[in-house]
Short mmCIF file of C-alpha atoms and ligand atoms in Angstrom, two decimals:
data_model
loop_
_atom_site.label_atom_id
_atom_site.label_comp_id
_atom_site.label_asym_id
_atom_site.label_seq_id
_atom_site.Cartn_x
_atom_site.Cartn_y
_atom_site.Cartn_z
CA UNK A 582 -6.90 -47.44 -300.78
CA UNK A 583 -7.63 -44.37 -298.71
CA UNK A 584 -4.78 -41.87 -298.91
CA UNK A 585 -4.74 -39.56 -295.89
CA UNK A 586 -2.12 -37.11 -294.65
CA UNK A 587 -3.70 -36.03 -291.37
CA UNK A 588 -1.10 -34.37 -289.13
CA UNK A 589 1.46 -34.22 -291.97
CA UNK A 590 3.04 -31.06 -293.36
CA UNK A 591 3.87 -30.60 -297.04
CA UNK A 592 6.16 -27.96 -298.51
CA UNK A 593 5.39 -27.28 -302.16
CA UNK A 594 7.71 -25.03 -304.14
CA UNK A 595 5.95 -23.07 -306.86
CA UNK A 596 2.54 -23.60 -305.31
CA UNK A 597 1.08 -20.39 -306.73
CA UNK A 598 0.08 -21.76 -310.14
CA UNK A 599 -0.61 -24.82 -312.28
CA UNK A 600 0.55 -28.22 -311.04
CA UNK A 601 1.89 -26.90 -307.71
CA UNK A 602 -1.41 -25.15 -306.93
CA UNK A 603 -3.48 -28.23 -307.81
CA UNK A 604 -1.21 -30.44 -305.70
CA UNK A 605 -1.44 -28.08 -302.72
CA UNK A 606 -5.23 -28.28 -302.85
CA UNK A 607 -5.28 -32.09 -303.21
CA UNK A 608 -2.90 -32.51 -300.25
CA UNK A 609 -5.12 -30.24 -298.17
CA UNK A 610 -8.23 -32.23 -299.19
CA UNK A 611 -6.39 -35.31 -297.88
CA UNK A 612 -5.75 -33.74 -294.49
CA UNK A 613 -2.22 -32.28 -294.84
CA UNK A 614 -1.16 -28.79 -293.79
CA UNK A 615 0.48 -27.06 -296.72
CA UNK A 616 3.23 -24.50 -297.21
CA UNK A 617 2.53 -22.78 -300.53
CA UNK A 618 5.81 -21.32 -301.73
CA UNK A 619 5.73 -18.71 -304.50
CA UNK A 620 8.14 -16.27 -306.06
CA UNK A 621 6.55 -13.63 -308.29
CA UNK A 622 2.80 -14.38 -308.05
CA UNK A 623 1.51 -13.55 -304.55
CA UNK A 624 -2.10 -13.41 -305.82
CA UNK A 625 -1.86 -17.03 -307.02
CA UNK A 626 -0.50 -18.22 -303.67
CA UNK A 627 -3.15 -16.22 -301.78
CA UNK A 628 -5.91 -17.81 -303.90
CA UNK A 629 -4.59 -21.32 -303.16
CA UNK A 630 -4.38 -20.59 -299.41
CA UNK A 631 -7.92 -19.14 -299.47
CA UNK A 632 -9.27 -22.22 -301.25
CA UNK A 633 -7.56 -24.55 -298.76
CA UNK A 634 -8.95 -22.55 -295.84
CA UNK A 635 -12.43 -22.64 -297.37
CA UNK A 636 -12.09 -26.46 -297.36
CA UNK A 637 -11.30 -26.27 -293.63
CA UNK A 638 -7.57 -26.92 -294.13
CA UNK A 639 -4.35 -25.24 -293.00
CA UNK A 640 -2.04 -23.43 -295.39
CA UNK A 641 0.60 -20.75 -295.32
CA UNK A 642 2.00 -18.82 -298.29
CA UNK A 643 5.73 -18.04 -298.15
CA UNK A 644 7.57 -15.98 -300.74
CA UNK A 645 11.04 -17.26 -301.64
CA UNK A 646 13.04 -17.49 -304.83
CA UNK A 647 14.17 -21.11 -304.69
CA UNK A 648 17.24 -20.42 -306.84
CA UNK A 649 18.76 -18.56 -303.89
CA UNK A 650 20.22 -20.61 -301.01
CA UNK A 651 19.57 -17.96 -298.34
CA UNK A 652 15.93 -17.63 -299.39
CA UNK A 653 15.51 -21.41 -299.41
CA UNK A 654 16.92 -21.60 -295.87
CA UNK A 655 14.48 -18.90 -294.77
CA UNK A 656 11.59 -20.75 -296.48
CA UNK A 657 12.41 -23.92 -294.54
CA UNK A 658 12.93 -22.05 -291.26
CA UNK A 659 9.62 -20.18 -291.59
CA UNK A 660 7.80 -23.42 -292.47
CA UNK A 661 9.24 -25.14 -289.39
CA UNK A 662 8.53 -22.13 -287.16
CA UNK A 663 4.90 -22.17 -288.26
CA UNK A 664 4.07 -25.88 -288.55
CA UNK A 665 6.85 -27.50 -286.49
CA UNK A 666 7.71 -30.16 -289.08
CA UNK A 667 8.05 -30.93 -292.77
CA UNK A 668 7.10 -34.48 -293.77
CA UNK A 669 6.87 -34.07 -297.51
CA UNK A 670 8.76 -31.85 -299.94
CA UNK A 671 7.46 -31.40 -303.50
CA UNK A 672 10.20 -29.73 -305.56
CA UNK A 673 7.82 -28.45 -308.20
CA UNK A 674 9.02 -24.90 -308.99
CA UNK A 675 10.39 -24.56 -312.49
CA UNK A 676 9.94 -22.98 -315.86
CA UNK A 677 11.15 -22.85 -319.44
CA UNK A 678 12.13 -19.15 -319.18
CA UNK A 679 12.33 -18.79 -322.97
CA UNK A 680 12.27 -21.07 -326.03
CA UNK A 681 15.62 -20.72 -327.79
CA UNK A 682 17.62 -22.81 -330.22
CA UNK A 683 21.28 -23.52 -329.48
CA UNK A 684 22.70 -20.64 -331.55
CA UNK A 685 20.43 -18.12 -329.78
CA UNK A 686 20.81 -19.38 -326.21
CA UNK A 687 22.84 -16.93 -324.15
CA UNK A 688 25.02 -18.13 -321.31
CA UNK A 689 22.78 -16.09 -318.99
CA UNK A 690 19.62 -17.88 -320.17
CA UNK A 691 21.29 -21.28 -319.86
CA UNK A 692 22.43 -20.58 -316.30
CA UNK A 693 18.98 -19.24 -315.40
CA UNK A 694 17.28 -22.43 -316.60
CA UNK A 695 19.76 -24.59 -314.69
CA UNK A 696 19.16 -22.52 -311.55
CA UNK A 697 15.38 -22.54 -311.62
CA UNK A 698 14.86 -26.21 -312.50
CA UNK A 699 17.92 -28.01 -311.18
CA UNK A 700 19.87 -25.97 -308.60
CA UNK A 701 16.57 -25.20 -306.83
CA UNK A 702 15.91 -28.92 -306.39
CA UNK A 703 19.36 -29.47 -304.89
CA UNK A 704 19.04 -26.43 -302.58
CA UNK A 705 15.60 -27.43 -301.27
CA UNK A 706 16.70 -31.03 -300.64
CA UNK A 707 19.82 -29.85 -298.84
CA UNK A 708 17.82 -27.47 -296.63
CA UNK A 709 15.05 -29.93 -295.70
CA UNK A 710 16.93 -33.24 -295.40
CA UNK A 711 18.68 -32.53 -292.03
CA UNK A 712 15.25 -31.97 -290.44
CA UNK A 713 13.84 -35.12 -292.06
CA UNK A 714 16.89 -37.14 -290.98
CA UNK A 715 16.49 -35.97 -287.40
CA UNK A 716 12.90 -37.21 -287.42
CA UNK A 717 13.73 -40.39 -289.37
CA UNK A 718 11.00 -39.71 -291.90
CA UNK A 719 10.57 -37.85 -295.15
CA UNK A 720 9.13 -38.07 -298.64
CA UNK A 721 10.64 -36.00 -301.43
CA UNK A 722 9.06 -35.80 -304.86
CA UNK A 723 10.94 -33.99 -307.61
CA UNK A 724 9.51 -32.50 -310.79
CA UNK A 725 11.04 -33.87 -313.99
CA UNK A 726 9.37 -33.84 -317.43
CA UNK A 727 8.85 -35.99 -320.49
CA UNK A 728 11.41 -33.59 -321.98
CA UNK A 729 14.07 -35.32 -319.85
CA UNK A 730 13.60 -38.43 -322.00
CA UNK A 731 12.82 -37.04 -325.46
CA UNK A 732 14.97 -33.89 -325.54
CA UNK A 733 11.98 -31.52 -325.32
CA UNK A 734 10.00 -29.55 -327.88
CA UNK A 735 11.60 -27.08 -330.31
CA UNK A 736 13.70 -24.52 -328.44
CA UNK A 737 13.46 -26.39 -325.14
CA UNK A 738 16.72 -28.36 -325.24
CA UNK A 739 18.24 -26.42 -322.32
CA UNK A 740 15.09 -27.06 -320.26
CA UNK A 741 15.04 -30.76 -321.19
CA UNK A 742 18.63 -31.17 -320.01
CA UNK A 743 17.85 -29.65 -316.59
CA UNK A 744 14.93 -32.06 -316.18
CA UNK A 745 17.20 -35.00 -317.06
CA UNK A 746 19.55 -33.74 -314.34
CA UNK A 747 16.63 -33.71 -311.88
CA UNK A 748 15.86 -37.28 -312.81
CA UNK A 749 19.45 -38.38 -312.10
CA UNK A 750 19.61 -36.38 -308.86
CA UNK A 751 16.43 -38.19 -307.80
CA UNK A 752 18.16 -41.57 -308.17
CA UNK A 753 21.36 -40.36 -306.48
CA UNK A 754 19.59 -38.85 -303.45
CA UNK A 755 17.22 -41.84 -303.25
CA UNK A 756 20.22 -44.18 -302.89
CA UNK A 757 22.11 -41.92 -300.51
CA UNK A 758 19.14 -41.40 -298.19
CA UNK A 759 17.71 -44.93 -298.30
CA UNK A 760 17.75 -46.27 -294.76
CA UNK A 761 17.31 -42.87 -293.15
CA UNK A 762 13.52 -43.02 -293.54
CA UNK A 763 13.60 -40.57 -296.44
CA UNK A 764 12.36 -41.68 -299.85
CA UNK A 765 12.98 -39.73 -303.02
CA UNK A 766 11.02 -40.17 -306.25
CA UNK A 767 9.94 -38.00 -309.18
CA UNK A 768 7.10 -37.35 -311.57
CA UNK A 769 7.56 -36.62 -315.28
CA UNK A 770 4.50 -34.96 -316.81
CA UNK A 771 3.89 -34.72 -320.54
CA UNK A 772 1.89 -31.73 -321.82
CA UNK A 773 -0.22 -30.31 -319.00
CA UNK A 774 -2.62 -27.39 -319.47
CA UNK A 775 -1.11 -24.68 -317.25
CA UNK A 776 0.24 -21.13 -317.50
CA UNK A 777 3.50 -22.75 -318.71
CA UNK A 778 2.04 -23.50 -322.16
CA UNK A 779 0.03 -20.27 -322.21
CA UNK A 780 3.39 -18.51 -321.90
CA UNK A 781 5.71 -20.64 -323.96
CA UNK A 782 3.72 -22.62 -326.57
CA UNK A 783 1.77 -21.30 -329.54
CA UNK A 784 -1.66 -22.74 -330.32
CA UNK A 785 -0.07 -24.43 -333.33
CA UNK A 786 2.63 -26.08 -331.20
CA UNK A 787 0.03 -27.24 -328.65
CA UNK A 788 -1.96 -28.84 -331.50
CA UNK A 789 1.21 -30.55 -332.70
CA UNK A 790 1.86 -31.89 -329.19
CA UNK A 791 -1.73 -33.14 -328.94
CA UNK A 792 -1.47 -35.01 -332.22
CA UNK A 793 1.44 -36.99 -330.70
CA UNK A 794 -0.57 -37.99 -327.61
CA UNK A 795 -2.56 -41.25 -327.97
CA UNK A 796 -5.17 -39.93 -325.50
CA UNK A 797 -5.45 -36.89 -327.83
CA UNK A 798 -5.61 -34.24 -325.10
CA UNK A 799 -3.43 -32.26 -322.73
CA UNK A 800 -3.28 -33.42 -319.12
CA UNK A 801 -4.92 -31.58 -316.24
CA UNK A 802 -2.84 -30.33 -313.27
CA UNK A 803 -4.83 -32.59 -310.89
CA UNK A 804 -3.76 -35.61 -312.93
CA UNK A 805 -0.19 -34.92 -311.81
CA UNK A 806 -1.27 -34.08 -308.25
CA UNK A 807 -2.88 -37.53 -307.77
CA UNK A 808 0.42 -39.27 -308.61
CA UNK A 809 2.39 -36.96 -306.30
CA UNK A 810 0.00 -37.80 -303.45
CA UNK A 811 0.39 -41.51 -304.18
CA UNK A 812 4.21 -41.23 -304.13
CA UNK A 813 4.04 -39.35 -300.83
CA UNK A 814 1.76 -41.95 -299.25
CA UNK A 815 2.51 -45.21 -297.44
CA UNK A 816 1.15 -47.05 -300.50
CA UNK A 817 4.41 -46.14 -302.28
CA UNK A 818 6.73 -47.30 -299.48
CA UNK A 819 8.55 -49.76 -301.76
CA UNK A 820 9.08 -47.29 -304.61
CA UNK A 821 12.49 -45.61 -304.55
CA UNK A 822 14.41 -43.47 -307.04
CA UNK A 823 11.58 -43.92 -309.53
CA UNK A 824 10.23 -41.40 -312.01
CA UNK A 825 6.59 -41.91 -312.91
CA UNK A 826 5.65 -40.78 -316.44
CA UNK A 827 2.23 -39.12 -316.75
CA UNK A 828 1.75 -38.18 -320.38
CA UNK A 829 -1.34 -39.75 -321.96
CA UNK A 830 0.88 -42.21 -323.82
CA UNK A 831 3.06 -39.53 -325.47
CA UNK A 832 6.12 -41.55 -324.46
CA UNK A 833 6.04 -45.26 -323.70
CA UNK A 834 9.21 -47.05 -322.64
P1 NAP B 1083 3.26 -22.71 -313.97
O1 NAP B 1083 1.78 -22.71 -313.88
O2 NAP B 1083 3.92 -21.62 -314.73
O3 NAP B 1083 3.88 -22.79 -312.49
C1 NAP B 1083 5.25 -22.61 -312.23
C2 NAP B 1083 5.43 -22.42 -310.74
O4 NAP B 1083 6.83 -22.34 -310.46
C3 NAP B 1083 4.79 -21.11 -310.26
O5 NAP B 1083 4.13 -21.36 -309.02
C4 NAP B 1083 5.99 -20.20 -310.04
O6 NAP B 1083 5.81 -19.27 -308.97
C5 NAP B 1083 7.04 -21.21 -309.61
N1 NAP B 1083 8.39 -20.68 -309.76
C6 NAP B 1083 9.06 -20.38 -310.89
N2 NAP B 1083 10.28 -19.88 -310.59
C7 NAP B 1083 10.37 -19.87 -309.22
C8 NAP B 1083 11.38 -19.49 -308.30
N3 NAP B 1083 12.55 -18.99 -308.72
N4 NAP B 1083 11.13 -19.62 -306.98
C9 NAP B 1083 9.95 -20.14 -306.53
N5 NAP B 1083 8.96 -20.52 -307.36
C10 NAP B 1083 9.17 -20.39 -308.70
O7 NAP B 1083 3.74 -24.06 -314.67
P2 NAP B 1083 3.45 -25.60 -314.34
O8 NAP B 1083 3.18 -26.23 -315.63
O9 NAP B 1083 2.51 -25.77 -313.21
O10 NAP B 1083 4.93 -26.04 -313.92
C11 NAP B 1083 5.23 -26.64 -312.66
C12 NAP B 1083 6.41 -27.58 -312.85
O11 NAP B 1083 6.01 -28.64 -313.73
C13 NAP B 1083 7.64 -26.95 -313.49
O12 NAP B 1083 8.81 -27.46 -312.88
C14 NAP B 1083 7.56 -27.42 -314.94
O13 NAP B 1083 8.83 -27.44 -315.54
C15 NAP B 1083 7.00 -28.80 -314.74
N6 NAP B 1083 6.39 -29.40 -315.92
C16 NAP B 1083 5.33 -28.82 -316.54
C17 NAP B 1083 4.77 -29.41 -317.66
C18 NAP B 1083 3.59 -28.83 -318.40
O14 NAP B 1083 3.27 -29.30 -319.49
N7 NAP B 1083 2.90 -27.83 -317.86
C19 NAP B 1083 5.31 -30.61 -318.15
C20 NAP B 1083 6.39 -31.19 -317.47
C21 NAP B 1083 6.92 -30.59 -316.35
P3 NAP B 1083 5.59 -17.68 -309.22
O15 NAP B 1083 4.64 -17.55 -310.37
O16 NAP B 1083 5.04 -17.23 -307.90
O17 NAP B 1083 6.94 -17.10 -309.51
#
């Protein structure tokens, strides 16, 4: 099985760090041109673009806050102006914002989490799908989480709920778009060693997570990237509305 994306263009939201950055690099290694979207970390996006260029690939960094419809429209327009097409959309951008229990979760925090993880996915799909429909081809991969299925770690209930919403949106859009050449699937990582846990999880909590993982380690960002590439490839042509769990055995269903 030789997965190649020569001539294809991938738009990755949140490509400036962690899983998005690793996926951008893996797509480029496999021949795709990559739009590396970022919001607040231009240095991260620039480093990813530089690495892709050093591999002989094509990449473009575009700043856009994907919670904002006008910025998402501009992101898609600039991507099309530069590369002429978008074949694959990886709705990866997201974050926990802050760990908070129910009593301490402000309405503002709740809305922020919904916007960054869930509304962003809807907005990016809505902006890219007309172009994909016109060309009769598209692959969309959404970012869920093991939290969608187990309710999340302590203080991450709001986050877990947004990821469950992403999972359901994946099924709904997959059904709606089936037959138009566009396939929608999702990935649901467990505990992956990225800036996310550096920011939001104490060493103690990370140890607790690890003790619940049969493989007894955190995942690496590339281990998510490989599955995203598979879902975007022709080898996954009969997979639709599916969420693939990648969690070292943390959750088996
Ligand atoms: P990360 O290293 O913190 O990366 C988060 C990415 O999202 C960054 O590139 C960030 O860009 C981007 N982002 C955040 N808000 C944005 C916005 N409003 N507009 C555009 N981009 C935005 O964390 P990660 O672990 O790679 O997380 C990537 C995705 O995987 C997230 O959706 C996360 O929920 C999900 N996930 C992670 C884990 C895990 O254990 N790490 C597990 C399950 C699911 P800037 O820094 O440029 O703002």
